[in-house]
PDB file with SEQRES, HELIX, SHEET and CRYST1 records, atoms N, CA, C and O in Angstrom:
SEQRES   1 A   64  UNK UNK UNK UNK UNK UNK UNK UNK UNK UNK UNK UNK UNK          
SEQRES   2 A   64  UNK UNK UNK UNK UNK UNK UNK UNK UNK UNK UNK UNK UNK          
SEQRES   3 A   64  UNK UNK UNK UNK UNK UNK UNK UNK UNK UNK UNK UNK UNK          
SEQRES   4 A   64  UNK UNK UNK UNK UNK UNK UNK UNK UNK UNK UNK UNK UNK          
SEQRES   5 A   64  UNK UNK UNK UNK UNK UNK UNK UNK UNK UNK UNK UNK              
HELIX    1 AA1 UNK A    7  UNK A   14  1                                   8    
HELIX    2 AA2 UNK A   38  UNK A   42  1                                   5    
HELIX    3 AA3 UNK A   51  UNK A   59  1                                   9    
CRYST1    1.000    1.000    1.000  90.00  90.00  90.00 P 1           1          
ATOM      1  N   UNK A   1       6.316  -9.115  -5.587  1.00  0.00           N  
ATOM      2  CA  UNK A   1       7.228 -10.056  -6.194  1.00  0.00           C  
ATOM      3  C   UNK A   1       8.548 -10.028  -5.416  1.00  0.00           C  
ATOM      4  O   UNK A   1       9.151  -8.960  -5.310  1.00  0.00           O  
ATOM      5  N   UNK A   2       9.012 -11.123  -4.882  1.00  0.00           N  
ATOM      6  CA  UNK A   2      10.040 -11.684  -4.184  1.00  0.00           C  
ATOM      7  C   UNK A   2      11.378 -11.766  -5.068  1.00  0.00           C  
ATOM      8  O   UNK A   2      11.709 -12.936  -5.256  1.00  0.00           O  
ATOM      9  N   UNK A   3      12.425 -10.604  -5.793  1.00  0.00           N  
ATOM     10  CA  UNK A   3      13.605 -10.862  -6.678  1.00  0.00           C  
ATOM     11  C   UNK A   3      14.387 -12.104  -6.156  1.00  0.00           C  
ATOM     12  O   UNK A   3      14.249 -12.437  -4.979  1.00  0.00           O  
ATOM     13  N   UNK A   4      15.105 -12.716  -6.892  1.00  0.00           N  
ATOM     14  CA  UNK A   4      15.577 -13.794  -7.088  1.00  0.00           C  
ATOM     15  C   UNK A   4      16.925 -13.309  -5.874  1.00  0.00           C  
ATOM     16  O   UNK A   4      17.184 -12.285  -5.242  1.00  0.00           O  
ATOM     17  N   UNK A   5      17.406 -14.387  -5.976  1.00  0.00           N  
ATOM     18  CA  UNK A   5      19.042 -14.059  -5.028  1.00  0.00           C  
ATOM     19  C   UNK A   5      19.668 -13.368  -5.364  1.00  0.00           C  
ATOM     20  O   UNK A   5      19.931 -12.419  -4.625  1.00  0.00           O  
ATOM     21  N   UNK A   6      20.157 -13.446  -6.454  1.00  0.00           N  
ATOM     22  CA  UNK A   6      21.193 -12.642  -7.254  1.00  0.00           C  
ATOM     23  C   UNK A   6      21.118 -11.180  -7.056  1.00  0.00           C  
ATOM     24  O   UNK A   6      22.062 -10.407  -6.897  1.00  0.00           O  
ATOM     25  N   UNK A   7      19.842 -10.915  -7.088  1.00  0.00           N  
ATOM     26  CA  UNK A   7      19.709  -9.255  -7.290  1.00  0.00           C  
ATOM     27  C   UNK A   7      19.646  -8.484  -5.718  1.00  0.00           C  
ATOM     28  O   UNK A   7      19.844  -7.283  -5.535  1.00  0.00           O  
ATOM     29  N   UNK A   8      19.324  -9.486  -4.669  1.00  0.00           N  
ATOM     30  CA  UNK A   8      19.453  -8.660  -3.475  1.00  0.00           C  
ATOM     31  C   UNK A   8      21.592  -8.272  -3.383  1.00  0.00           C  
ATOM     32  O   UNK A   8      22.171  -7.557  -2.565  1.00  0.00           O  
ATOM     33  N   UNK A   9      22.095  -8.937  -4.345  1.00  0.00           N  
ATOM     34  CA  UNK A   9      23.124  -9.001  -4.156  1.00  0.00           C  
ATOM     35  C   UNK A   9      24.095  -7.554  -5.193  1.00  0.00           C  
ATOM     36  O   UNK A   9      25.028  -6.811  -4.889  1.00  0.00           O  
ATOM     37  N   UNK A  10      23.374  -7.702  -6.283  1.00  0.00           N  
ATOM     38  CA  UNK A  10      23.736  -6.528  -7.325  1.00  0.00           C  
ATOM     39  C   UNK A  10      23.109  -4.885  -6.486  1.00  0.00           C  
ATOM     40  O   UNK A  10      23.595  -3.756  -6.561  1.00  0.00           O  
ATOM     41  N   UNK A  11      21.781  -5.419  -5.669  1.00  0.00           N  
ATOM     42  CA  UNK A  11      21.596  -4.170  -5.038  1.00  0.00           C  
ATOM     43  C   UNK A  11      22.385  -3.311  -4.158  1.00  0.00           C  
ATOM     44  O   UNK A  11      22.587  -2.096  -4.168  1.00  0.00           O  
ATOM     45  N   UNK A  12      22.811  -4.338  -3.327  1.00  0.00           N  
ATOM     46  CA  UNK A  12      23.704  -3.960  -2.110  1.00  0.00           C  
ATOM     47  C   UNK A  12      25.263  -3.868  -2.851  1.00  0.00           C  
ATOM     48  O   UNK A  12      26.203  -3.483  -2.155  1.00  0.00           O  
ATOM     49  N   UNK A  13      25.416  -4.118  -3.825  1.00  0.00           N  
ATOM     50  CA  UNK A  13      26.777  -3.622  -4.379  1.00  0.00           C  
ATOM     51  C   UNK A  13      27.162  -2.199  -4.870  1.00  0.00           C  
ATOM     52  O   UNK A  13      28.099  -1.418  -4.699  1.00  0.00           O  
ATOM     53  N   UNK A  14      25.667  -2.244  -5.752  1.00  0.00           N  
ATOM     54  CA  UNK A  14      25.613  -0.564  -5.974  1.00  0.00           C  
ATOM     55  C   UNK A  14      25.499   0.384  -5.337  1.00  0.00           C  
ATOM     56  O   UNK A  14      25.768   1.536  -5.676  1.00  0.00           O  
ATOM     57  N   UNK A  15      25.004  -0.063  -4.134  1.00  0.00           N  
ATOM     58  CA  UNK A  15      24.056   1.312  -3.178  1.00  0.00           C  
ATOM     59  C   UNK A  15      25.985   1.177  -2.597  1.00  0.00           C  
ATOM     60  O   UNK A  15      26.650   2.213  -2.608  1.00  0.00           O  
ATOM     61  N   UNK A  16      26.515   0.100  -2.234  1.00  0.00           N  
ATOM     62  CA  UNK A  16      28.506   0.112  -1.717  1.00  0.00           C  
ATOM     63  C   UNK A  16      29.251   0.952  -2.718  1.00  0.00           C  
ATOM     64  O   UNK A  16      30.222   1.550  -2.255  1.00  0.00           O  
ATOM     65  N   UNK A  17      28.941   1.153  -4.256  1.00  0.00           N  
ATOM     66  CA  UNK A  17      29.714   1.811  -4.924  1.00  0.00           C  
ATOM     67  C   UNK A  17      30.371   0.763  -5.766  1.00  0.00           C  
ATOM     68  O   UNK A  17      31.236   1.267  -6.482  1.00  0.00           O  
ATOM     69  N   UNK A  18      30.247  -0.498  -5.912  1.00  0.00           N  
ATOM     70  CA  UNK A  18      30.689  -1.272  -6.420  1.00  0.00           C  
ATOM     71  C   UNK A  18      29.665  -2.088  -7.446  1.00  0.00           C  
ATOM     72  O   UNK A  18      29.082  -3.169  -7.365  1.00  0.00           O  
ATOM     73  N   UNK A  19      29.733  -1.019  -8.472  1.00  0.00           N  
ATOM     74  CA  UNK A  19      28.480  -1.797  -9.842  1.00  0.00           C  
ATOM     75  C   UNK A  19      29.236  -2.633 -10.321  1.00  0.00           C  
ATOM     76  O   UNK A  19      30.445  -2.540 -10.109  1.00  0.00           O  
ATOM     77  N   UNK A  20      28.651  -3.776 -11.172  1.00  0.00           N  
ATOM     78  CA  UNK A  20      29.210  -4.549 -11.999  1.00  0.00           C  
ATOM     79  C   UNK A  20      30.116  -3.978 -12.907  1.00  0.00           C  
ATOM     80  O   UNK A  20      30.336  -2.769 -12.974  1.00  0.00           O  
ATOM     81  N   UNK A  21      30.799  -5.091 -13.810  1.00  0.00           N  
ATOM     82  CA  UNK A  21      31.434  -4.059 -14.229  1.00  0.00           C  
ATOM     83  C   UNK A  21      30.586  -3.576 -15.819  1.00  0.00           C  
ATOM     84  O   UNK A  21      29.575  -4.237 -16.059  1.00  0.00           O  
ATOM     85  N   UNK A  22      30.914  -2.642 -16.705  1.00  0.00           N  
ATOM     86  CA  UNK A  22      30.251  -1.972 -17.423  1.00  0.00           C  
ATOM     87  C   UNK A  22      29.371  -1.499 -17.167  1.00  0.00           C  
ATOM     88  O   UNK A  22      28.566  -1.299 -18.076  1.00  0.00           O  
ATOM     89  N   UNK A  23      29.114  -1.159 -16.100  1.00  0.00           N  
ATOM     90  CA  UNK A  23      27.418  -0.220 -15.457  1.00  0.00           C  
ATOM     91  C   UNK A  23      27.756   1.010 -15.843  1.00  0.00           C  
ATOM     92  O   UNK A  23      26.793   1.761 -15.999  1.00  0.00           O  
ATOM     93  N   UNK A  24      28.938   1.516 -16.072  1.00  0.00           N  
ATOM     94  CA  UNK A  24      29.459   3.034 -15.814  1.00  0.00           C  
ATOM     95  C   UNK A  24      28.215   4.082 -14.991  1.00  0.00           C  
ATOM     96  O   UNK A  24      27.299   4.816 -15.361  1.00  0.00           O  
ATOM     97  N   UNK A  25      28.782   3.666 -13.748  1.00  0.00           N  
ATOM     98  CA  UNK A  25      27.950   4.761 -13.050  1.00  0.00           C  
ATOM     99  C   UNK A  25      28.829   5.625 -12.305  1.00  0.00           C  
ATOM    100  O   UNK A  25      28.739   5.954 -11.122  1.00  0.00           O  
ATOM    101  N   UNK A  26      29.856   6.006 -13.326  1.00  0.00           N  
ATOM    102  CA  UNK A  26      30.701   7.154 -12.452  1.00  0.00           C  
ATOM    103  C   UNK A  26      29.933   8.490 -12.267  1.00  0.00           C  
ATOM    104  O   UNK A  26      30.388   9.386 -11.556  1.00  0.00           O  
ATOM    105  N   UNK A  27      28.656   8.605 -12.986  1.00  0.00           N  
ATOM    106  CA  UNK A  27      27.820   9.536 -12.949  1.00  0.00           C  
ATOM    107  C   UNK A  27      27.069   9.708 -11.845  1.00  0.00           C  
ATOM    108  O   UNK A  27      26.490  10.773 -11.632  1.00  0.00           O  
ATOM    109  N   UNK A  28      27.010   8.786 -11.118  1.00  0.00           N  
ATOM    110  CA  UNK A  28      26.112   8.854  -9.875  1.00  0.00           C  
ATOM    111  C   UNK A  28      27.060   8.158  -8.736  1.00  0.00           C  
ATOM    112  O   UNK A  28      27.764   7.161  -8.897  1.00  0.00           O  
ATOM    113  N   UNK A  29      26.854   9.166  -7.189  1.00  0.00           N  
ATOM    114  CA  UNK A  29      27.863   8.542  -6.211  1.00  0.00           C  
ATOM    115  C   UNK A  29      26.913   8.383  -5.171  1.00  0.00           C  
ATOM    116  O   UNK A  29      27.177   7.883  -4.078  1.00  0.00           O  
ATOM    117  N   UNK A  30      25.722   8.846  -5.545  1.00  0.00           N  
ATOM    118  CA  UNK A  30      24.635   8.742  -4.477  1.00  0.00           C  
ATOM    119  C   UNK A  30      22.834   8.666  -4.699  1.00  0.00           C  
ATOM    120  O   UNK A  30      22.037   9.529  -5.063  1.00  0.00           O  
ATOM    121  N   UNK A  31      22.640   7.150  -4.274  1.00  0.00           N  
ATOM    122  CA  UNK A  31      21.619   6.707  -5.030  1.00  0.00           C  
ATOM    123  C   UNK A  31      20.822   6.816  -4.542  1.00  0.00           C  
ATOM    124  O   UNK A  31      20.907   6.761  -3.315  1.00  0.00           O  
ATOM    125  N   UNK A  32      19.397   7.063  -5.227  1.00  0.00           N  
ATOM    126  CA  UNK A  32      18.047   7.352  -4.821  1.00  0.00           C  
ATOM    127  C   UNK A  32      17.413   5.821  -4.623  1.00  0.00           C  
ATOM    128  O   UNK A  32      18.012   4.950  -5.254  1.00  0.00           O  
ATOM    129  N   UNK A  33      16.573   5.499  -4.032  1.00  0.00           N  
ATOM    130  CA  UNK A  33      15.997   4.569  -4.445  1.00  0.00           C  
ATOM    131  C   UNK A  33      14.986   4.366  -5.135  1.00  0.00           C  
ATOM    132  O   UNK A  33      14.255   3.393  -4.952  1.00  0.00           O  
ATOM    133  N   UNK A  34      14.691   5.710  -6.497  1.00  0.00           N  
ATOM    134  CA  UNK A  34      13.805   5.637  -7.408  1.00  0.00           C  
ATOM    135  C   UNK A  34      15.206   5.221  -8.582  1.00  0.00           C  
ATOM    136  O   UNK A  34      15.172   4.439  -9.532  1.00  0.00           O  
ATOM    137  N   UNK A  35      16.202   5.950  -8.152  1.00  0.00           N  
ATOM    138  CA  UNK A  35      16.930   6.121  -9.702  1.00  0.00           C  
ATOM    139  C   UNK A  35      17.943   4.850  -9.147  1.00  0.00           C  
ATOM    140  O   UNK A  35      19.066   5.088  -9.591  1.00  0.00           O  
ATOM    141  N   UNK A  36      17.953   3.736  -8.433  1.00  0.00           N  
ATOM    142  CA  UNK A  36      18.528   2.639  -8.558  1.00  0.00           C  
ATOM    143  C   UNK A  36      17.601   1.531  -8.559  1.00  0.00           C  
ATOM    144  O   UNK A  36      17.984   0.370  -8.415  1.00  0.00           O  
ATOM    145  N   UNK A  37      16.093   1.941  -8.756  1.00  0.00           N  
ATOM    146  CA  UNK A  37      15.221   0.490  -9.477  1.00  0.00           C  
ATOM    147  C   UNK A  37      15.345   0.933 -10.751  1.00  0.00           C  
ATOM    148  O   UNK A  37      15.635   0.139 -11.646  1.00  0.00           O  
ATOM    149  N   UNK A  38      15.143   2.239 -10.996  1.00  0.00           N  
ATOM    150  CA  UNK A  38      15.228   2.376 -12.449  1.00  0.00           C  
ATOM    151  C   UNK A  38      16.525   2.108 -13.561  1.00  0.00           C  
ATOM    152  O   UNK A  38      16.438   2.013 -14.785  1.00  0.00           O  
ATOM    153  N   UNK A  39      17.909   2.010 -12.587  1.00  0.00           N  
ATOM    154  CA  UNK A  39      18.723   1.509 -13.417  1.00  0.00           C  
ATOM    155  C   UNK A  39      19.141  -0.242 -13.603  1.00  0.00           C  
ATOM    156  O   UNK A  39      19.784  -0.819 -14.480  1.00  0.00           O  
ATOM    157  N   UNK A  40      18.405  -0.784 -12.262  1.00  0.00           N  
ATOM    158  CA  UNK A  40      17.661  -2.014 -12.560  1.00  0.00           C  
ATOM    159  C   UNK A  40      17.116  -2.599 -13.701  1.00  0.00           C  
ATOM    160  O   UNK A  40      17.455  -3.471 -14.501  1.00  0.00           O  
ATOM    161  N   UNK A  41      16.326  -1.979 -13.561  1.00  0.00           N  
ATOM    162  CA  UNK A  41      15.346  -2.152 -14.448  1.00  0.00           C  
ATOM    163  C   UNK A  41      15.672  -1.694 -15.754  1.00  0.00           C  
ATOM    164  O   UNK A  41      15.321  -2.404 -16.696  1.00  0.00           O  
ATOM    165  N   UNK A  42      16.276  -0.642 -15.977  1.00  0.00           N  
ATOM    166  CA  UNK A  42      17.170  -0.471 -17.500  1.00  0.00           C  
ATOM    167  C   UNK A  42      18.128  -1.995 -17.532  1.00  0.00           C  
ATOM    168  O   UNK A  42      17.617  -2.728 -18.380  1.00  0.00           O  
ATOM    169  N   UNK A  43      18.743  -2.337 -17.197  1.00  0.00           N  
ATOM    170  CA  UNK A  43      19.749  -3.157 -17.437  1.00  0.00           C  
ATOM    171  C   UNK A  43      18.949  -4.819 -17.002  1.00  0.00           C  
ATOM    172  O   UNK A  43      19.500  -5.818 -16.542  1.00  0.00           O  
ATOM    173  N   UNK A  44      17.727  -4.638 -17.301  1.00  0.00           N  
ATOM    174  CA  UNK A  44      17.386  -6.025 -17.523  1.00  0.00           C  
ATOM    175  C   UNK A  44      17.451  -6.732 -15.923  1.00  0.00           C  
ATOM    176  O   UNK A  44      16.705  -7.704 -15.806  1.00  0.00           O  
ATOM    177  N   UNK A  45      17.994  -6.479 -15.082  1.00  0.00           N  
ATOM    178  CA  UNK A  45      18.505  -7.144 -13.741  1.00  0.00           C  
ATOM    179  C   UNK A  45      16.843  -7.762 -13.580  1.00  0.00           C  
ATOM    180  O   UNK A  45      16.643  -8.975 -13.627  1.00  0.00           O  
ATOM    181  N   UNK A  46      15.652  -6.722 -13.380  1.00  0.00           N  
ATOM    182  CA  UNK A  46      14.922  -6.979 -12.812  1.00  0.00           C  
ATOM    183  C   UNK A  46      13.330  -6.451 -13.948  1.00  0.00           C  
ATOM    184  O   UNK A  46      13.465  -5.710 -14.922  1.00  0.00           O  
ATOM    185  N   UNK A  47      12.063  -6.994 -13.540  1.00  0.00           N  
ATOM    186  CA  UNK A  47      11.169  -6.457 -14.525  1.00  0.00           C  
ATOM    187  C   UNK A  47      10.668  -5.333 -14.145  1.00  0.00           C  
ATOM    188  O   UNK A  47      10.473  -4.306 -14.794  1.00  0.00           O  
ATOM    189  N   UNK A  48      10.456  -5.590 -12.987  1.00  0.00           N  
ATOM    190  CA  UNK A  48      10.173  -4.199 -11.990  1.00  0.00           C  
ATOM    191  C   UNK A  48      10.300  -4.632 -10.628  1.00  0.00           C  
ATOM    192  O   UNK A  48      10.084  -5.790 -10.271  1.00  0.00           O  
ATOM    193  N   UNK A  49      10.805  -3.286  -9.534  1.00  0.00           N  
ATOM    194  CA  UNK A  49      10.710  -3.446  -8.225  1.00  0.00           C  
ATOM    195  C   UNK A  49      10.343  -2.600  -7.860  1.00  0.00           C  
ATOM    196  O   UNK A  49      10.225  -1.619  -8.595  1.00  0.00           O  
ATOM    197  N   UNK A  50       9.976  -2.569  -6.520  1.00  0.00           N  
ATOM    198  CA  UNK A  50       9.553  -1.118  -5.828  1.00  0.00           C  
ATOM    199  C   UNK A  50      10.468  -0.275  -4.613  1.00  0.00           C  
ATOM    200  O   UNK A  50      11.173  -0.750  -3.723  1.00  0.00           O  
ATOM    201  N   UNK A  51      10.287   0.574  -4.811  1.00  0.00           N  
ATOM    202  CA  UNK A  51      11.202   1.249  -3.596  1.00  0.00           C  
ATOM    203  C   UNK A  51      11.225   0.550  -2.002  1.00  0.00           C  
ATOM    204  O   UNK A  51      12.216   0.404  -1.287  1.00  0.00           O  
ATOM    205  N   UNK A  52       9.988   0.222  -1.740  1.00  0.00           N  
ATOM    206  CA  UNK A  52       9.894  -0.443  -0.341  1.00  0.00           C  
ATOM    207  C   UNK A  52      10.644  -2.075  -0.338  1.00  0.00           C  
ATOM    208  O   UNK A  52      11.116  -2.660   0.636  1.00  0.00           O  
ATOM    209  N   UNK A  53      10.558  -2.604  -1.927  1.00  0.00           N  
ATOM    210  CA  UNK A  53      11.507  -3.968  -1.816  1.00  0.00           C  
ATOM    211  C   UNK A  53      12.803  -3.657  -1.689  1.00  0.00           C  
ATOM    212  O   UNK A  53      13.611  -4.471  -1.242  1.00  0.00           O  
ATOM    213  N   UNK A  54      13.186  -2.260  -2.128  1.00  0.00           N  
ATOM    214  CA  UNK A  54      14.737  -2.056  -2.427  1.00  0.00           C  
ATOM    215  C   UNK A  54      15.064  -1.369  -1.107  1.00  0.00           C  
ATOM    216  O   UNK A  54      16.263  -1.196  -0.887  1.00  0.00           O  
ATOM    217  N   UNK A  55      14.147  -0.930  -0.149  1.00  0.00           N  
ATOM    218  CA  UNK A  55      14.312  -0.514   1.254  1.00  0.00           C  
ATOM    219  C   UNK A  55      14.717  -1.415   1.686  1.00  0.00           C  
ATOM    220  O   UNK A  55      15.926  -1.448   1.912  1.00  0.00           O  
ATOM    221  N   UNK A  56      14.092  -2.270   1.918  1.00  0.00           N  
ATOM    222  CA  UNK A  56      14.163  -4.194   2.468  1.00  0.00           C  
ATOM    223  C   UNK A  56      15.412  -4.853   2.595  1.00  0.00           C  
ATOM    224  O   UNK A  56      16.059  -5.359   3.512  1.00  0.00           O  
ATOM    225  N   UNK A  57      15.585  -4.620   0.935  1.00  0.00           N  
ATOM    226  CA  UNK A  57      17.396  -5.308   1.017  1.00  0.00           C  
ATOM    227  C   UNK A  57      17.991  -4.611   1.219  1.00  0.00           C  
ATOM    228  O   UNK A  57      19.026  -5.275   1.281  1.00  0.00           O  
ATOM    229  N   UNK A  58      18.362  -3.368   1.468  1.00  0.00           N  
ATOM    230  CA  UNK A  58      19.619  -2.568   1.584  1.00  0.00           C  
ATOM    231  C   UNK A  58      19.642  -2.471   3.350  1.00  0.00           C  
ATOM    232  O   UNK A  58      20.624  -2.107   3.996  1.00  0.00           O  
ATOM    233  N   UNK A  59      18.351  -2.880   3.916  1.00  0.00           N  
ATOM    234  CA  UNK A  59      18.182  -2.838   5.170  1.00  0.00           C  
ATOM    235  C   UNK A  59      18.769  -4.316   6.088  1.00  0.00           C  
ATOM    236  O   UNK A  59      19.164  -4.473   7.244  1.00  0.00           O  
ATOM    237  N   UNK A  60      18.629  -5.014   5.196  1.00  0.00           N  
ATOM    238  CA  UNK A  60      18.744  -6.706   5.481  1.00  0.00           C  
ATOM    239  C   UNK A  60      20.192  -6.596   5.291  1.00  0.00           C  
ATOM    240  O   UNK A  60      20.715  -7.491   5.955  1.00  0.00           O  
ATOM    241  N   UNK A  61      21.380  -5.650   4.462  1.00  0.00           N  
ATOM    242  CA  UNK A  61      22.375  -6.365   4.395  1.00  0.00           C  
ATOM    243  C   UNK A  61      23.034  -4.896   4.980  1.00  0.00           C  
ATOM    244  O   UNK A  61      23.960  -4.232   4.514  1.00  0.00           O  
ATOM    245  N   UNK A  62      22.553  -4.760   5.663  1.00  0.00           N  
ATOM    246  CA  UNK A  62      23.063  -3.300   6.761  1.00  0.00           C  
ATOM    247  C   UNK A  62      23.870  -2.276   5.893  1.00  0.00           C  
ATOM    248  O   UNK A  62      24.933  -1.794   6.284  1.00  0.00           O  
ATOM    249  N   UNK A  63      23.189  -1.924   4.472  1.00  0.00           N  
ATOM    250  CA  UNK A  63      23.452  -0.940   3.419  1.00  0.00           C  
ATOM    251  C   UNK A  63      22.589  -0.156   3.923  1.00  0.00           C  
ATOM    252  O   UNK A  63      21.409  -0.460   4.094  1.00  0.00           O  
ATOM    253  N   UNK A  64      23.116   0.958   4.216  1.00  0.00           N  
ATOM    254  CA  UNK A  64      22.176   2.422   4.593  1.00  0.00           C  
ATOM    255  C   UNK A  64      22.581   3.371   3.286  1.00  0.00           C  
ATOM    256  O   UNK A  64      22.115   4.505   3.178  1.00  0.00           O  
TER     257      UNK A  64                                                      
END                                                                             
C-alpha cells in the first residue's frame, strides 16, 4: 500500500524532530523504524505501514 501524500510528509517531520503538534514525543529523540510506524499507526495517521515503506520515505527526502 502506497500512503497518501500527507504522510510521507508527517514521516519525515518526525524522524527531523518536528512532530505535529500534540504528539508529545519529548519521550523519544531517536526513532526506530518499528516504534515510528507504530506511533503512526496509534494516532490514526496511517492503517498500517511497514518498515521498508518507512525506509523509502525517509530515504526519498534525504532523512537518515
Amino acid at each position: 500500500m502506497t500512503p497518501r501524500p500527507g504522510v510521507r510528509e508527517y514521516v519525515r517531520l518526525i524522524a527531523l524532530g518536528r512532530p505535529p503538534v500534540g504528539w508529545r514525543t519529548t519521550d523519544v529523540t531517536t526513532w526506530s523504524l518499528a516504534r515510528l510506524a507504530g506511533r503512526l499507526i496509534d494516532r490514526l495517521v496511517v492503517p498500517r505501514i511497514s518498515r521498508g515503506t518507512l525506509r523509502r520515505i525517509l530515504r526519498e527526502g534525504k532523512v537518515s
